[in-house]
GROMACS .gro file of C-alpha atoms in nm:
model
  307
    1MET     CA    1  -9.385  12.319  20.270
    2LEU     CA    2  -9.078  12.510  20.152
    3LYS     CA    3  -9.299  12.792  20.026
    4LEU     CA    4  -9.467  12.814  20.369
    5ILE     CA    5  -9.129  12.829  20.546
    6ALA     CA    6  -9.000  13.099  20.310
    7THR     CA    7  -9.316  13.305  20.359
    8ARG     CA    8  -9.293  13.280  20.737
    9ILE     CA    9  -8.924  13.375  20.737
   10GLY     CA   10  -8.996  13.677  20.517
   11GLU     CA   11  -9.275  13.790  20.749
   12ALA     CA   12  -9.042  13.745  21.047
   13LEU     CA   13  -8.773  13.966  20.893
   14ILE     CA   14  -9.023  14.240  20.814
   15ALA     CA   15  -9.162  14.223  21.168
   16LEU     CA   16  -8.811  14.250  21.314
   17LEU     CA   17  -8.732  14.552  21.097
   18LEU     CA   18  -9.051  14.733  21.195
   19MET     CA   19  -9.005  14.648  21.561
   20SER     CA   20  -8.648  14.779  21.558
   21LEU     CA   21  -8.776  15.112  21.425
   22VAL     CA   22  -9.056  15.133  21.682
   23ILE     CA   23  -8.826  15.052  21.973
   24PHE     CA   24  -8.562  15.295  21.852
   25LEU     CA   25  -8.816  15.580  21.839
   26LEU     CA   26  -8.982  15.495  22.169
   27SER     CA   27  -8.651  15.477  22.352
   28ARG     CA   28  -8.568  15.829  22.232
   29LEU     CA   29  -8.893  15.963  22.379
   30THR     CA   30  -8.816  15.859  22.738
   31GLY     CA   31  -8.584  16.153  22.811
   32ASP     CA   32  -8.225  16.268  22.780
   33PRO     CA   33  -7.978  16.005  22.910
   34VAL     CA   34  -7.696  16.262  22.916
   35ALA     CA   35  -7.863  16.470  23.187
   36LEU     CA   36  -7.938  16.155  23.387
   37LEU     CA   37  -7.585  16.015  23.366
   38LEU     CA   38  -7.394  16.335  23.436
   39GLY     CA   39  -7.621  16.498  23.693
   40ASP     CA   40  -7.677  16.865  23.769
   41GLY     CA   41  -7.311  16.950  23.829
   42ALA     CA   42  -7.189  16.867  23.478
   43THR     CA   43  -7.052  17.138  23.252
   44GLU     CA   44  -7.165  17.203  22.898
   45ALA     CA   45  -6.838  17.058  22.771
   46ASP     CA   46  -6.902  16.734  22.960
   47LYS     CA   47  -7.253  16.713  22.817
   48ALA     CA   48  -7.130  16.779  22.463
   49LYS     CA   49  -6.859  16.512  22.491
   50LEU     CA   50  -7.095  16.244  22.625
   51THR     CA   51  -7.356  16.335  22.363
   52GLN     CA   52  -7.097  16.283  22.092
   53ASP     CA   53  -6.971  15.959  22.247
   54LEU     CA   54  -7.324  15.819  22.253
   55GLY     CA   55  -7.393  15.934  21.897
   56LEU     CA   56  -7.686  16.148  22.008
   57ASP     CA   57  -7.556  16.453  21.820
   58GLN     CA   58  -7.663  16.295  21.490
   59SER     CA   59  -8.010  16.319  21.338
   60LEU     CA   60  -8.260  16.045  21.421
   61PRO     CA   61  -8.245  15.882  21.074
   62ILE     CA   62  -7.865  15.865  21.093
   63GLN     CA   63  -7.883  15.725  21.446
   64TYR     CA   64  -8.129  15.458  21.335
   65LEU     CA   65  -7.930  15.357  21.027
   66THR     CA   66  -7.617  15.338  21.239
   67PHE     CA   67  -7.796  15.126  21.496
   68LEU     CA   68  -7.942  14.898  21.228
   69GLY     CA   69  -7.608  14.852  21.050
   70ASN     CA   70  -7.430  14.771  21.374
   71ALA     CA   71  -7.708  14.532  21.480
   72LEU     CA   72  -7.666  14.330  21.160
   73THR     CA   73  -7.305  14.263  21.265
   74GLY     CA   74  -7.404  14.176  21.622
   75ASP     CA   75  -7.302  14.511  21.767
   76PHE     CA   76  -7.589  14.659  21.966
   77GLY     CA   77  -7.378  14.921  22.136
   78ARG     CA   78  -7.248  14.940  22.491
   79SER     CA   79  -7.437  14.994  22.812
   80VAL     CA   80  -7.411  15.347  22.946
   81THR     CA   81  -7.464  15.233  23.307
   82ALA     CA   82  -7.289  14.892  23.332
   83GLY     CA   83  -6.931  14.998  23.278
   84SER     CA   84  -6.956  15.017  22.898
   85GLN     CA   85  -7.024  14.643  22.878
   86PRO     CA   86  -7.157  14.531  22.537
   87ALA     CA   87  -7.537  14.541  22.545
   88LEU     CA   88  -7.579  14.205  22.370
   89GLU     CA   89  -7.337  14.037  22.609
   90LEU     CA   90  -7.528  14.180  22.905
   91VAL     CA   91  -7.858  14.049  22.769
   92LEU     CA   92  -7.720  13.704  22.685
   93LEU     CA   93  -7.590  13.669  23.041
   94ARG     CA   94  -7.942  13.723  23.174
   95LEU     CA   95  -8.126  13.525  22.904
   96PRO     CA   96  -8.081  13.171  23.053
   97ALA     CA   97  -8.255  13.275  23.376
   98SER     CA   98  -8.558  13.407  23.183
   99LEU     CA   99  -8.577  13.106  22.951
  100SER     CA  100  -8.555  12.859  23.237
  101LEU     CA  101  -8.831  13.039  23.428
  102ALA     CA  102  -9.052  13.055  23.117
  103ALA     CA  103  -8.991  12.685  23.045
  104VAL     CA  104  -9.083  12.578  23.398
  105ALA     CA  105  -9.393  12.799  23.394
  106LEU     CA  106  -9.499  12.670  23.052
  107VAL     CA  107  -9.460  12.302  23.146
  108PHE     CA  108  -9.654  12.364  23.466
  109THR     CA  109  -9.938  12.549  23.294
  110VAL     CA  110  -9.970  12.312  22.999
  111THR     CA  111  -9.980  12.003  23.222
  112ILE     CA  112 -10.227  12.143  23.476
  113GLY     CA  113 -10.429  12.327  23.210
  114ILE     CA  114 -10.484  12.015  23.000
  115LEU     CA  115 -10.580  11.813  23.308
  116PHE     CA  116 -10.825  12.079  23.428
  117GLY     CA  117 -10.973  12.119  23.080
  118VAL     CA  118 -11.031  11.746  23.032
  119LEU     CA  119 -11.183  11.696  23.378
  120ALA     CA  120 -11.409  11.999  23.334
  121SER     CA  121 -11.536  11.871  22.999
  122ILE     CA  122 -11.612  11.514  23.106
  123ARG     CA  123 -11.776  11.637  23.428
  124ARG     CA  124 -11.969  11.925  23.279
  125ASN     CA  125 -12.158  12.149  23.525
  126SER     CA  126 -12.014  11.954  23.818
  127VAL     CA  127 -11.808  12.091  24.106
  128VAL     CA  128 -11.491  12.013  23.910
  129ASP     CA  129 -11.617  12.206  23.608
  130ILE     CA  130 -11.719  12.505  23.819
  131ALA     CA  131 -11.382  12.504  23.999
  132ALA     CA  132 -11.191  12.488  23.669
  133ARG     CA  133 -11.390  12.777  23.524
  134LEU     CA  134 -11.337  12.976  23.844
  135VAL     CA  135 -10.961  12.921  23.818
  136ALA     CA  136 -10.973  13.033  23.455
  137LEU     CA  137 -11.169  13.346  23.548
  138ILE     CA  138 -10.929  13.436  23.828
  139GLY     CA  139 -10.624  13.364  23.614
  140GLN     CA  140 -10.735  13.604  23.344
  141SER     CA  141 -10.845  13.876  23.587
  142VAL     CA  142 -10.580  13.901  23.858
  143PRO     CA  143 -10.279  14.128  23.786
  144SER     CA  144  -9.945  13.947  23.796
  145PHE     CA  145  -9.777  14.191  24.032
  146TRP     CA  146 -10.061  14.162  24.286
  147LEU     CA  147 -10.067  13.782  24.265
  148GLY     CA  148  -9.690  13.764  24.311
  149ILE     CA  149  -9.701  13.982  24.621
  150VAL     CA  150  -9.987  13.777  24.772
  151LEU     CA  151  -9.812  13.444  24.705
  152MET     CA  152  -9.490  13.582  24.848
  153TYR     CA  153  -9.667  13.703  25.162
  154VAL     CA  154  -9.853  13.374  25.220
  155PHE     CA  155  -9.596  13.109  25.127
  156ALA     CA  156  -9.271  13.293  25.202
  157VAL     CA  157  -9.344  13.540  25.481
  158GLN     CA  158  -9.626  13.372  25.676
  159LEU     CA  159  -9.562  13.001  25.617
  160GLY     CA  160  -9.190  13.019  25.542
  161TRP     CA  161  -9.209  12.736  25.292
  162LEU     CA  162  -9.046  12.911  24.996
  163PRO     CA  163  -8.789  13.190  24.945
  164THR     CA  164  -8.898  13.539  24.847
  165SER     CA  165  -8.620  13.578  24.592
  166GLY     CA  166  -8.309  13.407  24.456
  167TYR     CA  167  -8.210  13.190  24.164
  168GLY     CA  168  -8.063  12.844  24.118
  169GLN     CA  169  -8.258  12.598  24.336
  170TRP     CA  170  -8.595  12.442  24.252
  171GLN     CA  171  -8.757  12.625  24.543
  172HIS     CA  172  -8.677  12.957  24.376
  173TYR     CA  173  -8.886  12.863  24.071
  174VAL     CA  174  -9.213  12.780  24.246
  175LEU     CA  175  -9.359  13.123  24.325
  176PRO     CA  176  -9.235  13.305  24.010
  177ALA     CA  177  -9.346  13.019  23.783
  178ALA     CA  178  -9.690  13.002  23.946
  179THR     CA  179  -9.732  13.378  23.917
  180LEU     CA  180  -9.612  13.386  23.559
  181GLY     CA  181  -9.817  13.087  23.447
  182LEU     CA  182 -10.159  13.156  23.597
  183PHE     CA  183 -10.283  13.362  23.301
  184THR     CA  184 -10.171  13.096  23.053
  185LEU     CA  185 -10.314  12.821  23.274
  186ALA     CA  186 -10.654  12.988  23.251
  187ALA     CA  187 -10.631  13.018  22.873
  188ILE     CA  188 -10.527  12.654  22.823
  189THR     CA  189 -10.801  12.530  23.056
  190ARG     CA  190 -11.070  12.716  22.862
  191LEU     CA  191 -10.931  12.609  22.525
  192VAL     CA  192 -10.910  12.241  22.616
  193ARG     CA  193 -11.252  12.241  22.780
  194SER     CA  194 -11.427  12.394  22.480
  195SER     CA  195 -11.240  12.172  22.233
  196MET     CA  196 -11.313  11.859  22.436
  197LEU     CA  197 -11.685  11.941  22.457
  198GLU     CA  198 -11.694  11.978  22.079
  199ALA     CA  199 -11.494  11.659  22.024
  200MET     CA  200 -11.702  11.447  22.262
  201GLY     CA  201 -12.012  11.513  22.053
  202SER     CA  202 -11.849  11.433  21.718
  203GLU     CA  203 -11.916  11.129  21.502
  204TYR     CA  204 -11.570  10.972  21.535
  205ILE     CA  205 -11.608  10.960  21.913
  206LYS     CA  206 -11.944  10.787  21.875
  207LEU     CA  207 -11.780  10.539  21.637
  208ALA     CA  208 -11.499  10.472  21.883
  209ARG     CA  209 -11.752  10.390  22.153
  210ILE     CA  210 -11.948  10.165  21.918
  211LYS     CA  211 -11.627   9.972  21.851
  212GLY     CA  212 -11.611   9.894  22.221
  213LEU     CA  213 -11.315  10.110  22.320
  214SER     CA  214 -11.283  10.194  22.687
  215GLU     CA  215 -11.397  10.538  22.802
  216ALA     CA  216 -11.039  10.623  22.904
  217ALA     CA  217 -10.911  10.542  22.553
  218VAL     CA  218 -11.192  10.746  22.396
  219ILE     CA  219 -11.116  11.050  22.612
  220TRP     CA  220 -10.736  11.053  22.639
  221LYS     CA  221 -10.642  10.904  22.303
  222HIS     CA  222 -10.905  11.015  22.054
  223ALA     CA  223 -11.083  11.320  22.193
  224LEU     CA  224 -10.780  11.481  22.356
  225ALA     CA  225 -10.556  11.432  22.051
  226ASN     CA  226 -10.785  11.647  21.839
  227SER     CA  227 -10.852  11.894  22.120
  228LEU     CA  228 -10.483  11.981  22.151
  229ILE     CA  229 -10.467  12.141  21.805
  230PRO     CA  230 -10.596  12.481  21.932
  231VAL     CA  231 -10.346  12.463  22.219
  232ILE     CA  232 -10.059  12.402  21.978
  233THR     CA  233 -10.181  12.690  21.763
  234PHE     CA  234 -10.151  12.932  22.054
  235MET     CA  235  -9.827  12.794  22.197
  236GLY     CA  236  -9.626  13.075  22.038
  237THR     CA  237  -9.856  13.330  22.202
  238PHE     CA  238  -9.829  13.149  22.536
  239PHE     CA  239  -9.450  13.154  22.515
  240ALA     CA  240  -9.457  13.524  22.433
  241VAL     CA  241  -9.679  13.587  22.736
  242MET     CA  242  -9.422  13.409  22.951
  243ILE     CA  243  -9.135  13.621  22.821
  244THR     CA  244  -9.310  13.959  22.820
  245GLY     CA  245  -9.485  13.893  23.150
  246ALA     CA  246  -9.147  13.820  23.304
  247VAL     CA  247  -9.075  14.194  23.321
  248ILE     CA  248  -9.323  14.231  23.609
  249VAL     CA  249  -9.266  13.891  23.770
  250GLU     CA  250  -8.887  13.914  23.765
  251THR     CA  251  -8.903  14.259  23.921
  252VAL     CA  252  -9.132  14.140  24.202
  253PHE     CA  253  -8.920  13.833  24.282
  254SER     CA  254  -8.579  13.993  24.203
  255TRP     CA  255  -8.522  13.728  23.935
  256PRO     CA  256  -8.196  13.794  23.744
  257GLY     CA  257  -8.347  13.770  23.394
  258ILE     CA  258  -8.389  13.998  23.096
  259GLY     CA  259  -8.725  14.121  23.225
  260ARG     CA  260  -8.565  14.274  23.531
  261LEU     CA  261  -8.278  14.398  23.314
  262ALA     CA  262  -8.529  14.576  23.090
  263TYR     CA  263  -8.693  14.740  23.392
  264GLU     CA  264  -8.359  14.860  23.530
  265SER     CA  265  -8.247  14.985  23.188
  266ILE     CA  266  -8.567  15.182  23.134
  267LEU     CA  267  -8.527  15.354  23.470
  268SER     CA  268  -8.167  15.450  23.386
  269ARG     CA  269  -8.252  15.533  23.021
  270ASP     CA  270  -7.988  15.292  22.897
  271PHE     CA  271  -8.088  15.305  22.528
  272PRO     CA  272  -7.860  15.030  22.391
  273VAL     CA  273  -7.967  14.776  22.653
  274VAL     CA  274  -8.339  14.857  22.621
  275GLN     CA  275  -8.324  14.820  22.243
  276THR     CA  276  -8.132  14.495  22.268
  277VAL     CA  277  -8.367  14.341  22.525
  278VAL     CA  278  -8.678  14.421  22.324
  279LEU     CA  279  -8.526  14.298  21.997
  280VAL     CA  280  -8.419  13.973  22.163
  281ILE     CA  281  -8.767  13.924  22.308
  282THR     CA  282  -8.921  14.002  21.969
  283SER     CA  283  -8.690  13.752  21.800
  284LEU     CA  284  -8.787  13.484  22.051
  285PHE     CA  285  -9.155  13.560  21.994
  286ILE     CA  286  -9.119  13.536  21.616
  287LEU     CA  287  -8.912  13.215  21.632
  288ALA     CA  288  -9.167  13.058  21.868
  289ASN     CA  289  -9.452  13.141  21.631
  290LEU     CA  290  -9.255  13.008  21.335
  291ALA     CA  291  -9.194  12.681  21.521
  292VAL     CA  292  -9.565  12.658  21.607
  293ASP     CA  293  -9.665  12.714  21.243
  294LEU     CA  294  -9.438  12.430  21.133
  295LEU     CA  295  -9.558  12.205  21.415
  296TYR     CA  296  -9.917  12.281  21.322
  297VAL     CA  297  -9.849  12.163  20.969
  298LEU     CA  298  -9.714  11.834  21.104
  299VAL     CA  299 -10.010  11.783  21.340
  300ASP     CA  300 -10.297  11.885  21.111
  301PRO     CA  301 -10.312  11.693  20.778
  302ARG     CA  302 -10.531  11.968  20.626
  303MET     CA  303 -10.249  12.218  20.664
  304ARG     CA  304 -10.006  11.982  20.492
  305ILE     CA  305 -10.240  11.958  20.193
  306ARG     CA  306 -10.275  12.338  20.172
  307SER     CA  307  -9.901  12.399  20.206
   0.00000   0.00000   0.00000
């Protein structure tokens, strides 16, 4: 167990290092922030001074090593567009909004996805099964930005049931969470359905029925317990989809999270904030996958034996 944890932590550190290098290089390819910040009327002296203040007069290797050394101490630089506010502080202020939205969306999708998957498996080729597969097909085909706009138009503009934007009340979570979670809902539904179909034909399910257990106990206690292992395996991926997909959803619904912050920072070429947002998202993704690996070991006895 300790060897498994140490291996996963080592892999996480290597992934973070490589991601920091990729993000650093990509952010430098988006254009010159000096020209954007100063405008056309700036003098050469103004451009030279701002270039020096931002550290852009150094070579790329020196810039990266400086960035990496500062990041290890928690200093990710200062925003060039938000009044020189520390980039990490700016991201942490927006992080709770993104995490709360992702949590609501994940709870919604896991609950509905498991229910749809179980009903589709026990009523195979019925109307329920066809409807569940149709939802899964739509969820994995429809773009998030289009779905968000359609839901906003129907439920906010036409019906007036829900707000188009805002943050804080439960009503504000409904449309963004539904938009964000539809892709994951489709994936969970298909996973649970396929796992349940396999489990229902296994020998231990036949034995449970021979023992006289009720059909509800066979389905919800025995078959579903084993069918959830693939869902747990992909929970880290699902969480990552929620966080990365929030860039589009938060922009559509004006949600004050790190996804919208990333979009705004990219438009303004705010290098420190863009780098900080992506590194924070990467860290969350890696931590989520590490937690899933450990949870998988606890759920699956075979993994405990191997570790």
